[in-house]
PDB file of C-alpha atoms in Angstrom:
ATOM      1  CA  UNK A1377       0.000   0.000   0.000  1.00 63.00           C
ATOM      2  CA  UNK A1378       0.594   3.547   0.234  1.00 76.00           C
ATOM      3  CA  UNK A1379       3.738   5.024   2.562  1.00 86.00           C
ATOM      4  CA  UNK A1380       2.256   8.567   3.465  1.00 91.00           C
ATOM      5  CA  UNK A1381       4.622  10.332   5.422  1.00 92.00           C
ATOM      6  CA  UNK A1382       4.350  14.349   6.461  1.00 95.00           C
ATOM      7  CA  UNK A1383       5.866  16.753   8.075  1.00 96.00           C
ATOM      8  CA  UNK A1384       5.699  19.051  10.388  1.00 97.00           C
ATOM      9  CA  UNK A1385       3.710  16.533  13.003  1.00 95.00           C
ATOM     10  CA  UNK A1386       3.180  20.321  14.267  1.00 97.00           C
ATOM     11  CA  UNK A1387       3.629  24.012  13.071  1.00 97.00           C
ATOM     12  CA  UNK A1388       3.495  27.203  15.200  1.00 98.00           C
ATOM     13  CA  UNK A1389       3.964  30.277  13.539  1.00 98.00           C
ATOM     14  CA  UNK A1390       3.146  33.832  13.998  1.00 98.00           C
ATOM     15  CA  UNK A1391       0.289  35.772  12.025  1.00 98.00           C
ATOM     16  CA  UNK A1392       1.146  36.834   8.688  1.00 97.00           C
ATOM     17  CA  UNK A1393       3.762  34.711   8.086  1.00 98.00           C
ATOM     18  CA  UNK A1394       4.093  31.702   5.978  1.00 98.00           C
ATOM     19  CA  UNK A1395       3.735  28.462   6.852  1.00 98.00           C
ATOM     20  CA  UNK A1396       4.729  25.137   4.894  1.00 98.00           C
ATOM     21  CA  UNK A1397       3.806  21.065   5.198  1.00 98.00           C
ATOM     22  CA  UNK A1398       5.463  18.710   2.879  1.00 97.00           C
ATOM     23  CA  UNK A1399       4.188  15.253   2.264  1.00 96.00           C
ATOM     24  CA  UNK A1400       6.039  12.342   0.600  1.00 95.00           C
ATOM     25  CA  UNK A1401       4.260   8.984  -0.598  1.00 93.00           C
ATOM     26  CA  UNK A1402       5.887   6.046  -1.813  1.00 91.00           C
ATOM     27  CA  UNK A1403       3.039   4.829  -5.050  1.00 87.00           C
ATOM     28  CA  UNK A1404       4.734   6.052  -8.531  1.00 85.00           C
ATOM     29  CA  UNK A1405       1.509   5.416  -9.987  1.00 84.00           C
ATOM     30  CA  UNK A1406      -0.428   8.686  -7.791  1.00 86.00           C
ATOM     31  CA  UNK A1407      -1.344  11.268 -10.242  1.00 87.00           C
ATOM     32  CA  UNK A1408      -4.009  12.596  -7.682  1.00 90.00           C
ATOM     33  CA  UNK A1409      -2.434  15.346  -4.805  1.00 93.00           C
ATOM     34  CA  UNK A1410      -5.507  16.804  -2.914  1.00 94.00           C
ATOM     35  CA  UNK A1411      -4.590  18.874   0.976  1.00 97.00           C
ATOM     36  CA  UNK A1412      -7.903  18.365   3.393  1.00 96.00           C
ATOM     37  CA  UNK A1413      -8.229  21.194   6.247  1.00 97.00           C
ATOM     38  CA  UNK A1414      -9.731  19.671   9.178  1.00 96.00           C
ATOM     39  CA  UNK A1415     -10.650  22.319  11.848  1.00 96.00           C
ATOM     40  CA  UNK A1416     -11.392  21.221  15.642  1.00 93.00           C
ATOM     41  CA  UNK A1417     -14.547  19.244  15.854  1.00 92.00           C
ATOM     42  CA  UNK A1418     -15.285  19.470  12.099  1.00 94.00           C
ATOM     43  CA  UNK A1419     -15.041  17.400   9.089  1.00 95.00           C
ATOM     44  CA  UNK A1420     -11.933  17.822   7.057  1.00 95.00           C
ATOM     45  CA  UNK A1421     -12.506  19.522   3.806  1.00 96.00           C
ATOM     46  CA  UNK A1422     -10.440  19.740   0.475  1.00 95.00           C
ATOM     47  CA  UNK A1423      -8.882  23.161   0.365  1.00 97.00           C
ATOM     48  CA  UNK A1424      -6.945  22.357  -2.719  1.00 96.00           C
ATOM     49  CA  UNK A1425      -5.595  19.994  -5.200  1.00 94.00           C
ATOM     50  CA  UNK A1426      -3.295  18.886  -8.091  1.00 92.00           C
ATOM     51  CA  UNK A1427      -2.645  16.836 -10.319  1.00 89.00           C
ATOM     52  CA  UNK A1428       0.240  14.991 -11.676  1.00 82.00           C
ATOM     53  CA  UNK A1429       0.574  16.558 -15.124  1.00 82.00           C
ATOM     54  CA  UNK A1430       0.852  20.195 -13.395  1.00 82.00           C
ATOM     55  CA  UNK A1431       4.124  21.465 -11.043  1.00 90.00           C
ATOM     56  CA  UNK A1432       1.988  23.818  -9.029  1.00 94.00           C
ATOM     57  CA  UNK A1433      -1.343  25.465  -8.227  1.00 94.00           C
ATOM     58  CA  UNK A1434      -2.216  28.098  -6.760  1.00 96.00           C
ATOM     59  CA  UNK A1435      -5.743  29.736  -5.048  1.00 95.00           C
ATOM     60  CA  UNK A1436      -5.586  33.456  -3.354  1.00 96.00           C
ATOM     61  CA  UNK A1437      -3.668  32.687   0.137  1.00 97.00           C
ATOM     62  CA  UNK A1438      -2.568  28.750  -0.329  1.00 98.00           C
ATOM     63  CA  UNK A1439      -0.551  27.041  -3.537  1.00 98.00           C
ATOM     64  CA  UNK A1440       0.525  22.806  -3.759  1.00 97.00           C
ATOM     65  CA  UNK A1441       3.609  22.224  -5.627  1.00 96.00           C
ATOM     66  CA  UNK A1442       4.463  18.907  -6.788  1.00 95.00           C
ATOM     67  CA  UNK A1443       7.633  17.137  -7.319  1.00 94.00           C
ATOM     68  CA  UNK A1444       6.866  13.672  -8.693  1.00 91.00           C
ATOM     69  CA  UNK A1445      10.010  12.574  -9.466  1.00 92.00           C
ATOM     70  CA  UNK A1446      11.123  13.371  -5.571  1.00 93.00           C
ATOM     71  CA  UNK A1447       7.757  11.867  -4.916  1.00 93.00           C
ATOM     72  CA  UNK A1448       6.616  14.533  -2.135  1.00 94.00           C
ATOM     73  CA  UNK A1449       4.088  17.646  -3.013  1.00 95.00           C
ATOM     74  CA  UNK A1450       3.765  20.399  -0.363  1.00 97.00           C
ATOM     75  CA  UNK A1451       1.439  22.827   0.895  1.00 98.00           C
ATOM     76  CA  UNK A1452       1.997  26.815   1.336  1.00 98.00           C
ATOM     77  CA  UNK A1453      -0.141  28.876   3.033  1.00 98.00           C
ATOM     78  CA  UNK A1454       1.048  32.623   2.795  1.00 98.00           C
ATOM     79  CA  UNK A1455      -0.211  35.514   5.019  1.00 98.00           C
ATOM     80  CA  UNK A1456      -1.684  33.045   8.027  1.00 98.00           C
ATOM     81  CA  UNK A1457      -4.343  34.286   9.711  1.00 97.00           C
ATOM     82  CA  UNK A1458      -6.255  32.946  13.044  1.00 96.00           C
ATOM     83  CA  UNK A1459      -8.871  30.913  10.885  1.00 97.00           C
ATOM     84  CA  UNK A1460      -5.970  28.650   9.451  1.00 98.00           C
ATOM     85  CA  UNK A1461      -5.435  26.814  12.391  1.00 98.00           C
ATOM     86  CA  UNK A1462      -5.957  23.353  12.057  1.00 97.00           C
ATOM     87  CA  UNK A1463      -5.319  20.524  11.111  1.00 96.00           C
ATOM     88  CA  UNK A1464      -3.989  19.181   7.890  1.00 97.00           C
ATOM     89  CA  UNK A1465      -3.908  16.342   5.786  1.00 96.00           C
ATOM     90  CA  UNK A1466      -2.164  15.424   2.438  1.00 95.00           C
ATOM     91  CA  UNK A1467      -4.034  13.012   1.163  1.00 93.00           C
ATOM     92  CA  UNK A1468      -2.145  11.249  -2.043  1.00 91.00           C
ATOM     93  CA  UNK A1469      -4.426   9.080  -4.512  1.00 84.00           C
ATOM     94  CA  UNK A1470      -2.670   5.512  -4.624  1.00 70.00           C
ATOM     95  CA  UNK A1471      -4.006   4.068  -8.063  1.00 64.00           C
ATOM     96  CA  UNK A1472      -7.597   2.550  -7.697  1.00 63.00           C
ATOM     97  CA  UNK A1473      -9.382   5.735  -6.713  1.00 64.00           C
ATOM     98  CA  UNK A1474      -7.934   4.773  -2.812  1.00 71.00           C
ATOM     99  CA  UNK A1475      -6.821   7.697  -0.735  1.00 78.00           C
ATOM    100  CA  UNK A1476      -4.283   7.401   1.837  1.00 85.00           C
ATOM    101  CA  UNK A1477      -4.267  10.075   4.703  1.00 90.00           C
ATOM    102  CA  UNK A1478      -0.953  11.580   6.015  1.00 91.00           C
ATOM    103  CA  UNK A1479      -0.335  11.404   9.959  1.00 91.00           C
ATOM    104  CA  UNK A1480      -2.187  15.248   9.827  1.00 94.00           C
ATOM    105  CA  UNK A1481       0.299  18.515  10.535  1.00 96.00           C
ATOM    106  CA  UNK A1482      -1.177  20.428  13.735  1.00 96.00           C
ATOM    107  CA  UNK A1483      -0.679  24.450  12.518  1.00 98.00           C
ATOM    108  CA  UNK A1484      -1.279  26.906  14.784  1.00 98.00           C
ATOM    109  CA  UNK A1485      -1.142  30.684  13.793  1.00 98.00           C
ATOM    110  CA  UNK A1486      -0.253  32.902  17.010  1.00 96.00           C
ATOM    111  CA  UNK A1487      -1.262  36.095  17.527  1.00 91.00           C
TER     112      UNK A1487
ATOM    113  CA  UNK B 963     -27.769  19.751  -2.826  1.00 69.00           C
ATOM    114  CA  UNK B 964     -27.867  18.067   0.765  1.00 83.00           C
ATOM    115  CA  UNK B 965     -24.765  17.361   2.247  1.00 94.00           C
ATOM    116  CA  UNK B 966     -23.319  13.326   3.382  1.00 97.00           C
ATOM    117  CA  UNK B 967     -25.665  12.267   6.452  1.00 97.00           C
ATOM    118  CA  UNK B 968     -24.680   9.389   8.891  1.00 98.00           C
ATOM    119  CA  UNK B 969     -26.661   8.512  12.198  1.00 98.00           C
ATOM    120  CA  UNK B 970     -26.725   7.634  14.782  1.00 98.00           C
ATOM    121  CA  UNK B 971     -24.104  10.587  15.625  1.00 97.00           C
ATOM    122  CA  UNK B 972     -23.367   9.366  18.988  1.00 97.00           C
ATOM    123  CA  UNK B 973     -23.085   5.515  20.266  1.00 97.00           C
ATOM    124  CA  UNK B 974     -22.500   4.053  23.544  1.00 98.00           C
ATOM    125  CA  UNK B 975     -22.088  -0.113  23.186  1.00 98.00           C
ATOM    126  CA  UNK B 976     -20.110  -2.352  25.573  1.00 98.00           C
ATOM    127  CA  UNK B 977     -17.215  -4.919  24.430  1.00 98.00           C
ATOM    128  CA  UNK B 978     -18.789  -8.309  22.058  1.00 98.00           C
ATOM    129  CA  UNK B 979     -21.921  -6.089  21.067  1.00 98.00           C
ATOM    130  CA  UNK B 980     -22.074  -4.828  17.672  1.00 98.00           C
ATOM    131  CA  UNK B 981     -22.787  -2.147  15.880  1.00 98.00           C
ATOM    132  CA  UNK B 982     -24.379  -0.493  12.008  1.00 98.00           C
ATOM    133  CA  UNK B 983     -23.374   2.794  11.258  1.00 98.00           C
ATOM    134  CA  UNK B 984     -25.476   4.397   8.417  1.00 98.00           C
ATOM    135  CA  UNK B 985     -24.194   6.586   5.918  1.00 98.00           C
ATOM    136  CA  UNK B 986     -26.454   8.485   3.164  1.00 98.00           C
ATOM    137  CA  UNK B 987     -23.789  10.253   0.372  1.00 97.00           C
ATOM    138  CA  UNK B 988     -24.474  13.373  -1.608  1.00 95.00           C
ATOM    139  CA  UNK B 989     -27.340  12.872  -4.250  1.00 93.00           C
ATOM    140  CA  UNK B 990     -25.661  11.245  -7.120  1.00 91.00           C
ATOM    141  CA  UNK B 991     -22.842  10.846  -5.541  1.00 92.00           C
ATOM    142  CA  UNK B 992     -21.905   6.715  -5.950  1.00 92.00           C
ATOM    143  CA  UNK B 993     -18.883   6.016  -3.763  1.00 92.00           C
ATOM    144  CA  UNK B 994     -18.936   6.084  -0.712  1.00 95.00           C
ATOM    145  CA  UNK B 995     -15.421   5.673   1.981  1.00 94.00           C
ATOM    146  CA  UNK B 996     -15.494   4.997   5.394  1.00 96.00           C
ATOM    147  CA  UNK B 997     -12.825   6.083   8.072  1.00 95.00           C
ATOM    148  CA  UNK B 998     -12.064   5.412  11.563  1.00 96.00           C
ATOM    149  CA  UNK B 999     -10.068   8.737  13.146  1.00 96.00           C
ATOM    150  CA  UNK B1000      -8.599   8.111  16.346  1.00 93.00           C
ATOM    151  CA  UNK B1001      -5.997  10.710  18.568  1.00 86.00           C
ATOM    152  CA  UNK B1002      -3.186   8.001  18.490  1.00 79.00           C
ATOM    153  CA  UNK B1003      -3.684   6.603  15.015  1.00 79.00           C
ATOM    154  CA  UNK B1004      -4.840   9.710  12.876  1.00 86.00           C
ATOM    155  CA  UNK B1005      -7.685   9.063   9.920  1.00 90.00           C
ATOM    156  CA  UNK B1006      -7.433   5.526   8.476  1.00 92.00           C
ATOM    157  CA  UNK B1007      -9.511   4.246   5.547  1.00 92.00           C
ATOM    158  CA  UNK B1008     -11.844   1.544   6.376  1.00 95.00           C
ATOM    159  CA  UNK B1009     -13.032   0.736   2.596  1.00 93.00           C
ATOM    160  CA  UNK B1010     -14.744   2.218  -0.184  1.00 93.00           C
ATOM    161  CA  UNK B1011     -18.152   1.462  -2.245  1.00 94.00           C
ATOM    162  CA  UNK B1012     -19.041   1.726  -5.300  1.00 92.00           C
ATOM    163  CA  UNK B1013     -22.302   0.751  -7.534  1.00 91.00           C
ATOM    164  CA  UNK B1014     -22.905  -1.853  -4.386  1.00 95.00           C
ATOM    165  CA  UNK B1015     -19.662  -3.252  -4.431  1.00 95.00           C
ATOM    166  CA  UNK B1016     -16.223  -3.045  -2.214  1.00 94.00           C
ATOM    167  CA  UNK B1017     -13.667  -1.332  -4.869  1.00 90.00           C
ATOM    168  CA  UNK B1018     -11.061  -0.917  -1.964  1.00 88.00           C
ATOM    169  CA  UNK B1019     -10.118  -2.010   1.219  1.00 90.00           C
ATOM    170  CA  UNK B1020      -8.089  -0.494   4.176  1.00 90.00           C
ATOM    171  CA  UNK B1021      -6.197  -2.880   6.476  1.00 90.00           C
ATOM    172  CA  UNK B1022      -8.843  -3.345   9.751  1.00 95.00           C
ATOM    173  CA  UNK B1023     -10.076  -6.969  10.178  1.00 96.00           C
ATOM    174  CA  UNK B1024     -12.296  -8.906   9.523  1.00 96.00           C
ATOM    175  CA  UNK B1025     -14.883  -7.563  12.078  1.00 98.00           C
ATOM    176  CA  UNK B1026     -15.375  -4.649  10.225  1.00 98.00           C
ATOM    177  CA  UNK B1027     -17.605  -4.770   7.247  1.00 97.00           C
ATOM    178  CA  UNK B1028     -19.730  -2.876   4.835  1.00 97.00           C
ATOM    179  CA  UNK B1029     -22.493  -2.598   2.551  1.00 97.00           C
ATOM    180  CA  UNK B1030     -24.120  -0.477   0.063  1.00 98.00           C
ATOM    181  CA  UNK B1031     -27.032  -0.575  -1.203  1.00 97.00           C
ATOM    182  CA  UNK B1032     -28.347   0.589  -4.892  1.00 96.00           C
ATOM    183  CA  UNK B1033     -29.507   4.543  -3.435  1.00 95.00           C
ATOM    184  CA  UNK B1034     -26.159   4.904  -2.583  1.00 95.00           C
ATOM    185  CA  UNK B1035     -26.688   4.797   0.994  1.00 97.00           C
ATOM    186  CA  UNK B1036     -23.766   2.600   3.212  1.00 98.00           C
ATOM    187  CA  UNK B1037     -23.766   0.897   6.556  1.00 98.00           C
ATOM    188  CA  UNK B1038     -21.205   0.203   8.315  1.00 98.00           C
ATOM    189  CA  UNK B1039     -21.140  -2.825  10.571  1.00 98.00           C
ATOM    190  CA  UNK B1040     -18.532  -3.784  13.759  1.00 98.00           C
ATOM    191  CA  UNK B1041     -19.050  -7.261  15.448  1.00 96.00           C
ATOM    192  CA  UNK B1042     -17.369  -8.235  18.672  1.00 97.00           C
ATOM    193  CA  UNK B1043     -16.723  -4.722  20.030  1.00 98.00           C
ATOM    194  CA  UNK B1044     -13.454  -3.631  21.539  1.00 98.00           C
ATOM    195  CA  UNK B1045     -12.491  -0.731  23.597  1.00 97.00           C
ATOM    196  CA  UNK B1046     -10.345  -0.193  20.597  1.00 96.00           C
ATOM    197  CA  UNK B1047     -13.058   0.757  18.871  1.00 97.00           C
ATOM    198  CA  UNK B1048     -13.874   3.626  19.872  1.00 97.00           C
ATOM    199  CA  UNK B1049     -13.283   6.177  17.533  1.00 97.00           C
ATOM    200  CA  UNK B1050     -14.793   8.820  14.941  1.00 97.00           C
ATOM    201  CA  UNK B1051     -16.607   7.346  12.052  1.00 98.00           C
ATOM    202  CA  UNK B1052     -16.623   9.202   9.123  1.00 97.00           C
ATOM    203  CA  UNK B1053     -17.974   8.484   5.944  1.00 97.00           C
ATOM    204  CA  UNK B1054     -17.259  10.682   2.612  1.00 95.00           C
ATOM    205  CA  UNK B1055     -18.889  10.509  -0.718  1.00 95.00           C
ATOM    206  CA  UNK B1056     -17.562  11.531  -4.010  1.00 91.00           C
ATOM    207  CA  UNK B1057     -18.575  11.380  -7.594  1.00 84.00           C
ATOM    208  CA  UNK B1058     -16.646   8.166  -7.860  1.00 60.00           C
ATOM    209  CA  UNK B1059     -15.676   8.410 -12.089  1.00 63.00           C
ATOM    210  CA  UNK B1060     -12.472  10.504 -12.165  1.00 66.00           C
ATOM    211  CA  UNK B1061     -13.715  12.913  -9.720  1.00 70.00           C
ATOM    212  CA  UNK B1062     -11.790  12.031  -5.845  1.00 79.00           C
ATOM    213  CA  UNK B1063     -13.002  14.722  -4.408  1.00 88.00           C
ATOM    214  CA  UNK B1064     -14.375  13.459  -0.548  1.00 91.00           C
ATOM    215  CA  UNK B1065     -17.137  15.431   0.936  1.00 94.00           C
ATOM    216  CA  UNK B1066     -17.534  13.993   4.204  1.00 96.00           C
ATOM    217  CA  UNK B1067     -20.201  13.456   7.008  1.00 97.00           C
ATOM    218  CA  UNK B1068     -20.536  14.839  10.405  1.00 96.00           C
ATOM    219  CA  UNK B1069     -19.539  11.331  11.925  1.00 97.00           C
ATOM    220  CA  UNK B1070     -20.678   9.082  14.265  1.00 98.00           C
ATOM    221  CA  UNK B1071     -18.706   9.080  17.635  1.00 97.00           C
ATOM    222  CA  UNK B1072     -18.726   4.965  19.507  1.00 98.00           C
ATOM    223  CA  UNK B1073     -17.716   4.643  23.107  1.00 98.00           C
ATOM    224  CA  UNK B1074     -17.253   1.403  23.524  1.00 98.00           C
ATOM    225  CA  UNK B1075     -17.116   0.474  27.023  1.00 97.00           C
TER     226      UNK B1075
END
């Protein structure tokens, strides 16, 4: 199966700065790269996603890049704010339509 | 469009009972995932349904079990309760052809006891 490894386990940073979780996965065959948000006693949620035929993405505050050869894709979150805390989850697509969730990155944004 | 349902949302049992979980997906939506999210282990895939059949499986045994059923809708089952168990259920829908995007449900929280 699937070897989903991320890290930070946790991130504490200060408001407004940046803030960045890599993931690496072990399944050559992914071509599916989504990030889930998961705030405290909620559901997680997809916040954003790539795929394998494009280096990076971006939407207003966060961006994935991809590095498939390197087999890890990361998550950037620029200008943190209060509301970003939580916790995240890369969530690489193994072949077969199965997702595999990371061990989660705990970020908290300080004021 | 109504979001991914699943009752009961809370569930007390005590070790050996057993337990269905129901799980109702977005309309239209015809897979359906279930995972078990613990503190110690994180969010763990349970298995996935689609069109009324198991399409993939996570690595829990054989106690654990599932079912869809041609609405969509998904039940989960557990047999032989452990104090394991208890964990966050959550089940997620998606469009299931080339679309992996999960929209998941509120969750059912077991205490097994």
């Amino acid at each position: 199966g699937e070897n989903v490894e991320q890290h930070p386990s946790t991130l504490s940073v200060q408001e407004g700065d940046s803030a960045v979780i890599k993931c690496t996965y072990s399944d050559s065959a992914s071509n599916y790269f989504p990030w889930y948000k998961q705030e405290l006693g909620k559901r997680p949620q997809l916040i954003i996603d790539i795929r394998s035929n494009v280096g990076e993405k971006k939407d207003q505050r966060i961006a994935v890049t991809l590095n498939k050869t390197a087999k890890h894709f990361s998550l950037h979150i620029t200008e943190t704010q209060p509301e970003d805390s939580a916790v995240y989850f890369c969530v690489p697509e193994g072949g077969g339509n199965k997702l595999t969730f990371g061990t989660g990155t705990q970020l908290k944004v300080e004021l | 469009k109504a979001g991914v349902t699943q009752t009961p949302r809370y569930l007390i049992k005590t070790r050996g009972q057993q337990v269905t979980l129901s799980c109702s997906p977005i309309s239209g939506h015809r897979s359906v995932s279930w995972y078990q999210q613990t503190p110690g282990q994180g969010l763990q895939f349970l298995f996935e349904y689609f069109s009324e059949t198991q399409r993939n499986k996570g690595n829990f045994p054989g106690r654990f079990s599932g079912r869809q059923f041609s609405n969509s809708r998904s039940e989960m089952n557990v047999s032989t309760l452990e104090l394991g168990d208890s964990a966050l259920y959550l089940c997620a829908s998606s469009g299931g052809t080339g679309s992996y995007e999960q929209y998941f449900g509120p969750g059912t929280r077991l205490t097994v006891t």
